[in-house]
């Protein structure tokens, strides 16, 4: 009953090529252009140039022309390497979702804007001239906005996800269906949660050593972290005659879709980051999701408002069939 991504191979290839072009090639070209402009201007620069300005536009820090040159390369190429390159493998594996378009567009916009700003700040200081940071910042914003929007438009939209409606179970006279399960977060998400707990503990110890002044605040922060983790690491899922109920192991938050409000039940394959932008309780494109991992999920379309509710379930096929059964009985 699980579905697969049957997107034509050529469409998937086109998306990957566009993603690489926007998220990696555009930043590389922007950095090269900025570096070339700065190198050409170098012979006409003083030994020390303005590298920082205050709110009034007055230079308040000076340094070597090497500083903006190095910053251009580090920021312009470092950001794409951090947020764009890691997504290439998921894309090749068939991952989809607007998050990929957004990440590539942000990388391209940031690299183009920063590359322009740093190059302009250097070039305008040739022959002892003073830079005008206010105007440069306005142009940088315009450049980043144009490049970001164009980058977003260049990457193809995802084709509609292929789904398959769940088939109701065949029950004998007097039989009822109940499905109960507990879904937990992925190992990757669990590692982040453990790291957050360790960091919180170190934070409290540090506050205690430093005195009682910040101890109360540290404890409050730790309690908040623990509550967030406890309400997102695992969810109990129950399907019965009342419909679909999903609640965290602490009891809150909880979600309920009545059986008589279920229009359609589908089994889908999701990528947590690509489809919902991350893990936990997420909203994306008119859908509310309890996203604990990538993989099979049950998607419910509500009859009352057309909104969708998604919950990742390891045995999504059986759960969807059970839910379709109770929904059919209430129809």
Short mmCIF file of C-alpha atoms in Angstrom, two decimals:
data_model
loop_
_atom_site.label_atom_id
_atom_site.label_comp_id
_atom_site.label_asym_id
_atom_site.label_seq_id
_atom_site.Cartn_x
_atom_site.Cartn_y
_atom_site.Cartn_z
CA UNK A 1 0.00 0.00 0.00
CA UNK A 2 3.00 2.29 0.29
CA UNK A 3 3.52 4.61 -2.63
CA UNK A 4 6.69 5.50 -4.42
CA UNK A 5 7.86 8.61 -6.23
CA UNK A 6 7.21 7.90 -9.89
CA UNK A 7 8.48 11.21 -11.16
CA UNK A 8 10.06 10.90 -14.62
CA UNK A 9 13.88 10.58 -14.32
CA UNK A 10 14.43 13.56 -16.61
CA UNK A 11 12.35 15.78 -14.31
CA UNK A 12 14.33 14.71 -11.27
CA UNK A 13 17.59 15.37 -13.13
CA UNK A 14 16.37 18.82 -14.17
CA UNK A 15 15.55 19.69 -10.56
CA UNK A 16 18.98 18.59 -9.36
CA UNK A 17 20.78 20.52 -12.12
CA UNK A 18 18.76 23.66 -11.35
CA UNK A 19 19.38 23.22 -7.62
CA UNK A 20 23.14 22.92 -8.14
CA UNK A 21 23.13 25.85 -10.55
CA UNK A 22 21.30 28.17 -8.18
CA UNK A 23 22.75 26.99 -4.88
CA UNK A 24 26.37 26.36 -5.87
CA UNK A 25 27.22 27.79 -9.29
CA UNK A 26 25.64 31.21 -8.73
CA UNK A 27 27.55 31.71 -5.44
CA UNK A 28 30.78 30.57 -7.13
CA UNK A 29 30.32 33.06 -9.99
CA UNK A 30 29.42 35.83 -7.52
CA UNK A 31 32.54 35.17 -5.45
CA UNK A 32 34.80 35.01 -8.51
CA UNK A 33 33.44 38.30 -9.83
CA UNK A 34 33.90 39.96 -6.44
CA UNK A 35 37.43 38.63 -6.00
CA UNK A 36 38.43 39.75 -9.50
CA UNK A 37 37.06 43.26 -8.87
CA UNK A 38 38.94 43.51 -5.57
CA UNK A 39 42.20 42.23 -7.07
CA UNK A 40 41.97 44.73 -9.93
CA UNK A 41 41.41 47.56 -7.44
CA UNK A 42 44.23 46.41 -5.13
CA UNK A 43 47.11 48.51 -6.64
CA UNK A 44 45.11 51.69 -6.12
CA UNK A 45 44.19 51.01 -2.50
CA UNK A 46 45.92 52.41 0.58
CA UNK A 47 47.64 50.00 2.98
CA UNK A 48 44.67 50.18 5.33
CA UNK A 49 41.06 50.60 4.25
CA UNK A 50 37.78 51.02 6.08
CA UNK A 51 36.28 47.63 6.94
CA UNK A 52 33.47 48.71 9.26
CA UNK A 53 31.14 51.70 9.57
CA UNK A 54 28.89 52.94 12.37
CA UNK A 55 25.20 53.72 12.08
CA UNK A 56 26.01 57.23 10.82
CA UNK A 57 28.04 55.86 7.93
CA UNK A 58 31.38 56.86 9.42
CA UNK A 59 34.29 54.44 9.24
CA UNK A 60 35.21 53.22 12.73
CA UNK A 61 37.50 50.30 11.96
CA UNK A 62 40.33 49.89 9.46
CA UNK A 63 42.30 46.93 8.24
CA UNK A 64 44.15 45.28 5.38
CA UNK A 65 42.44 44.85 1.98
CA UNK A 66 42.88 41.14 2.63
CA UNK A 67 40.01 41.24 5.14
CA UNK A 68 37.12 41.81 2.67
CA UNK A 69 38.79 39.47 0.19
CA UNK A 70 38.90 36.61 2.68
CA UNK A 71 35.38 37.38 3.92
CA UNK A 72 34.09 37.19 0.36
CA UNK A 73 35.44 33.68 -0.10
CA UNK A 74 34.50 32.41 3.36
CA UNK A 75 30.92 33.71 3.36
CA UNK A 76 30.22 33.37 -0.35
CA UNK A 77 31.40 29.77 -0.57
CA UNK A 78 31.06 28.66 3.05
CA UNK A 79 27.29 29.15 3.29
CA UNK A 80 26.48 27.09 0.17
CA UNK A 81 28.84 24.37 1.39
CA UNK A 82 26.98 24.23 4.70
CA UNK A 83 23.35 24.40 3.61
CA UNK A 84 23.27 23.42 -0.08
CA UNK A 85 25.82 20.64 -0.60
CA UNK A 86 24.40 18.33 2.15
CA UNK A 87 21.06 18.22 0.32
CA UNK A 88 22.45 16.73 -2.88
CA UNK A 89 22.21 13.16 -1.62
CA UNK A 90 18.56 13.45 -0.49
CA UNK A 91 17.67 15.02 -3.85
CA UNK A 92 19.33 12.18 -5.74
CA UNK A 93 17.37 9.77 -3.56
CA UNK A 94 14.08 11.29 -4.70
CA UNK A 95 13.48 13.78 -1.88
CA UNK A 96 11.16 16.64 -2.68
CA UNK A 97 9.68 19.72 -1.08
CA UNK A 98 9.91 23.53 -1.24
CA UNK A 99 12.66 23.56 1.41
CA UNK A 100 15.23 22.63 -1.22
CA UNK A 101 14.23 25.53 -3.47
CA UNK A 102 14.29 27.89 -0.50
CA UNK A 103 17.74 26.79 0.68
CA UNK A 104 19.26 27.18 -2.79
CA UNK A 105 17.65 30.59 -3.29
CA UNK A 106 18.88 31.81 0.12
CA UNK A 107 22.43 30.64 -0.63
CA UNK A 108 22.45 32.35 -4.02
CA UNK A 109 20.94 35.58 -2.67
CA UNK A 110 23.31 35.76 0.29
CA UNK A 111 26.42 35.01 -1.77
CA UNK A 112 25.48 37.54 -4.46
CA UNK A 113 24.58 40.27 -1.98
CA UNK A 114 27.63 39.82 0.23
CA UNK A 115 29.96 39.51 -2.77
CA UNK A 116 28.65 42.78 -4.18
CA UNK A 117 28.83 44.59 -0.83
CA UNK A 118 32.42 43.58 -0.12
CA UNK A 119 33.60 44.31 -3.64
CA UNK A 120 31.87 47.71 -3.64
CA UNK A 121 33.34 48.59 -0.24
CA UNK A 122 36.82 47.96 -1.65
CA UNK A 123 36.47 49.44 -5.13
CA UNK A 124 34.94 52.69 -3.86
CA UNK A 125 38.02 53.28 -1.68
CA UNK A 126 40.50 53.39 -4.56
CA UNK A 127 42.68 56.50 -4.82
CA UNK A 128 41.75 57.53 -1.28
CA UNK A 129 38.02 57.90 -1.86
CA UNK A 130 35.50 57.35 0.93
CA UNK A 131 32.96 54.56 0.65
CA UNK A 132 29.22 55.27 1.00
CA UNK A 133 27.92 52.30 3.00
CA UNK A 134 24.28 53.42 3.00
CA UNK A 135 23.95 53.29 -0.77
CA UNK A 136 25.97 50.07 -0.97
CA UNK A 137 23.66 48.34 1.50
CA UNK A 138 20.58 49.37 -0.47
CA UNK A 139 22.08 48.02 -3.69
CA UNK A 140 23.12 44.83 -1.86
CA UNK A 141 19.54 44.26 -0.70
CA UNK A 142 18.27 44.80 -4.24
CA UNK A 143 20.86 42.41 -5.70
CA UNK A 144 20.10 39.74 -3.10
CA UNK A 145 16.34 40.09 -3.63
CA UNK A 146 16.57 39.79 -7.42
CA UNK A 147 18.96 36.84 -7.33
CA UNK A 148 16.91 35.08 -4.65
CA UNK A 149 13.61 35.46 -6.50
CA UNK A 150 15.12 34.39 -9.82
CA UNK A 151 16.77 31.42 -8.14
CA UNK A 152 13.46 30.36 -6.61
CA UNK A 153 11.73 30.59 -10.00
CA UNK A 154 14.47 28.75 -11.90
CA UNK A 155 14.22 25.58 -9.80
CA UNK A 156 11.20 23.56 -11.02
CA UNK A 157 8.26 23.07 -8.70
CA UNK A 158 7.57 19.59 -7.40
CA UNK A 159 5.09 17.54 -9.34
CA UNK A 160 1.97 16.66 -7.34
CA UNK A 161 2.71 13.80 -4.98
CA UNK A 162 1.29 10.50 -6.11
CA UNK A 163 -0.84 9.00 -3.37
CA UNK A 164 -2.99 5.93 -3.04
CA UNK A 165 -6.18 5.78 -1.08
CA UNK A 166 -6.20 3.17 1.66
CA UNK A 167 -8.59 0.26 1.22
CA UNK A 168 -10.90 -0.48 4.18
CA UNK A 169 -10.52 -3.80 5.95
CA UNK A 170 -13.19 -6.44 5.56
CA UNK A 171 -14.81 -7.04 8.92
CA UNK A 172 -17.22 -9.70 9.95
CA UNK A 173 -20.56 -8.96 11.54
CA UNK A 174 -20.09 -7.43 14.99
CA UNK A 175 -16.33 -6.98 14.54
CA UNK A 176 -14.64 -3.68 15.37
CA UNK A 177 -11.23 -2.38 14.45
CA UNK A 178 -8.73 -0.77 16.81
CA UNK A 179 -5.13 0.10 15.96
CA UNK A 180 -2.70 1.34 18.61
CA UNK A 181 0.95 2.25 18.18
CA UNK A 182 3.73 4.42 19.56
CA UNK A 183 5.93 6.29 17.12
CA UNK A 184 9.34 7.64 18.15
CA UNK A 185 11.75 10.14 16.67
CA UNK A 186 14.58 9.20 14.31
CA UNK A 187 18.07 8.48 15.63
CA UNK A 188 19.33 11.73 14.13
CA UNK A 189 16.66 13.74 15.92
CA UNK A 190 17.30 11.76 19.11
CA UNK A 191 20.99 12.69 18.94
CA UNK A 192 20.10 16.36 18.78
CA UNK A 193 17.76 15.97 21.77
CA UNK A 194 20.45 14.25 23.82
CA UNK A 195 22.96 16.96 22.90
CA UNK A 196 20.46 19.63 23.97
CA UNK A 197 19.96 17.93 27.32
CA UNK A 198 23.71 17.64 27.90
CA UNK A 199 24.23 21.28 26.98
CA UNK A 200 21.40 22.29 29.32
CA UNK A 201 22.98 20.35 32.17
CA UNK A 202 26.35 22.00 31.57
CA UNK A 203 24.59 25.36 31.46
CA UNK A 204 23.02 24.79 34.89
CA UNK A 205 26.31 23.64 36.40
CA UNK A 206 28.05 26.70 34.99
CA UNK A 207 25.36 28.97 36.39
CA UNK A 208 25.61 27.32 39.80
CA UNK A 209 29.37 27.74 39.89
CA UNK A 210 29.07 31.35 38.83
CA UNK A 211 26.65 32.17 41.64
CA UNK A 212 22.93 32.04 42.30
CA UNK A 213 22.17 35.12 40.20
CA UNK A 214 21.71 33.23 36.95
CA UNK A 215 20.84 29.85 38.46
CA UNK A 216 17.09 30.40 38.47
CA UNK A 217 17.10 31.50 34.84
CA UNK A 218 19.26 28.52 33.90
CA UNK A 219 16.88 26.09 35.63
CA UNK A 220 13.88 27.65 33.87
CA UNK A 221 15.62 27.26 30.52
CA UNK A 222 16.46 23.62 31.26
CA UNK A 223 12.87 22.88 32.27
CA UNK A 224 11.68 24.45 29.03
CA UNK A 225 14.14 22.33 27.01
CA UNK A 226 13.05 19.17 28.81
CA UNK A 227 9.38 19.93 28.20
CA UNK A 228 9.97 20.59 24.51
CA UNK A 229 11.87 17.33 24.12
CA UNK A 230 9.40 15.31 26.21
CA UNK A 231 6.49 16.54 24.11
CA UNK A 232 8.12 15.71 20.79
CA UNK A 233 10.19 12.52 21.13
CA UNK A 234 7.28 10.04 20.99
CA UNK A 235 3.58 10.04 20.19
CA UNK A 236 0.84 7.53 20.93
CA UNK A 237 -1.42 6.88 17.95
CA UNK A 238 -4.87 5.33 18.37
CA UNK A 239 -7.40 4.50 15.69
CA UNK A 240 -10.86 3.37 16.73
CA UNK A 241 -14.52 4.14 16.10
CA UNK A 242 -13.95 7.72 17.24
CA UNK A 243 -11.36 8.36 14.53
CA UNK A 244 -7.66 9.18 14.73
CA UNK A 245 -6.06 10.37 17.98
CA UNK A 246 -2.40 11.39 18.27
CA UNK A 247 -0.88 12.61 21.53
CA UNK A 248 2.60 12.99 22.95
CA UNK A 249 3.78 10.73 25.74
CA UNK A 250 3.04 13.57 28.19
CA UNK A 251 -0.52 13.83 26.95
CA UNK A 252 -0.04 17.23 25.33
CA UNK A 253 -0.06 18.27 22.61
CA UNK A 254 -2.81 16.07 21.25
CA UNK A 255 -4.63 15.96 17.95
CA UNK A 256 -7.91 14.31 17.00
CA UNK A 257 -9.67 13.80 13.68
CA UNK A 258 -13.23 12.48 14.17
CA UNK A 259 -14.19 9.50 12.04
CA UNK A 260 -17.15 11.36 10.52
CA UNK A 261 -14.82 14.19 9.42
CA UNK A 262 -12.51 11.96 7.37
CA UNK A 263 -12.89 12.45 3.64
CA UNK A 264 -9.88 10.43 2.49
CA UNK A 265 -7.05 8.34 3.93
CA UNK A 266 -3.78 7.93 2.01
CA UNK A 267 -0.44 6.28 2.55
CA UNK A 268 2.43 8.50 1.47
CA UNK A 269 6.21 8.57 1.64
CA UNK A 270 7.66 11.77 3.06
CA UNK A 271 11.04 13.35 3.54
CA UNK A 272 10.95 15.26 6.81
CA UNK A 273 13.17 18.13 5.73
CA UNK A 274 12.12 18.27 2.10
CA UNK A 275 8.36 18.06 2.69
CA UNK A 276 7.93 19.74 6.06
CA UNK A 277 11.20 21.59 6.65
CA UNK A 278 12.17 19.53 9.70
CA UNK A 279 10.94 17.32 12.51
CA UNK A 280 8.31 17.67 15.21
CA UNK A 281 4.95 19.37 14.82
CA UNK A 282 5.11 21.12 11.48
CA UNK A 283 2.82 23.02 9.13
CA UNK A 284 3.42 23.16 5.41
CA UNK A 285 1.15 23.82 2.43
CA UNK A 286 -2.16 23.48 4.25
CA UNK A 287 -1.06 20.34 6.07
CA UNK A 288 -0.42 19.86 9.79
CA UNK A 289 2.08 17.12 10.48
CA UNK A 290 3.49 15.16 13.38
CA UNK A 291 6.78 14.38 11.69
CA UNK A 292 9.08 12.09 13.66
CA UNK A 293 11.11 10.61 10.83
CA UNK A 294 11.30 10.31 7.07
CA UNK A 295 9.42 7.38 5.57
CA UNK A 296 5.84 6.09 5.43
CA UNK A 297 3.06 8.23 6.82
CA UNK A 298 -0.71 8.36 7.01
CA UNK A 299 -2.32 11.42 5.44
CA UNK A 300 -5.90 12.27 6.38
CA UNK A 301 -7.99 14.79 4.45
CA UNK A 302 -10.74 16.36 6.53
CA UNK A 303 -14.25 16.59 5.12
CA UNK A 304 -15.12 19.82 6.97
CA UNK A 305 -12.34 22.08 5.65
CA UNK A 306 -10.22 20.07 3.21
CA UNK A 307 -7.14 20.38 5.41
CA UNK A 308 -4.72 17.52 5.73
CA UNK A 309 -3.25 15.91 8.82
CA UNK A 310 -0.09 13.81 8.45
CA UNK A 311 1.55 11.52 10.99
CA UNK A 312 4.60 9.34 10.31
CA UNK A 313 3.91 5.71 11.17
CA UNK A 314 6.19 2.76 10.58
CA UNK A 315 3.30 0.45 9.68
CA UNK A 316 1.41 3.14 7.79
CA UNK A 317 -0.32 0.65 5.49
CA UNK A 318 -2.09 -1.19 8.31
CA UNK A 319 -2.88 2.00 10.21
CA UNK A 320 -4.36 3.64 7.10
CA UNK A 321 -6.49 0.60 6.34
CA UNK A 322 -7.83 0.60 9.90
CA UNK A 323 -8.61 4.33 9.71
CA UNK A 324 -10.29 3.95 6.32
CA UNK A 325 -12.45 1.21 7.85
CA UNK A 326 -13.76 3.36 10.71
CA UNK A 327 -14.23 6.33 8.37
CA UNK A 328 -16.28 4.20 5.97
CA UNK A 329 -18.44 2.96 8.83
CA UNK A 330 -19.28 6.57 9.74
CA UNK A 331 -19.93 7.72 6.18
#
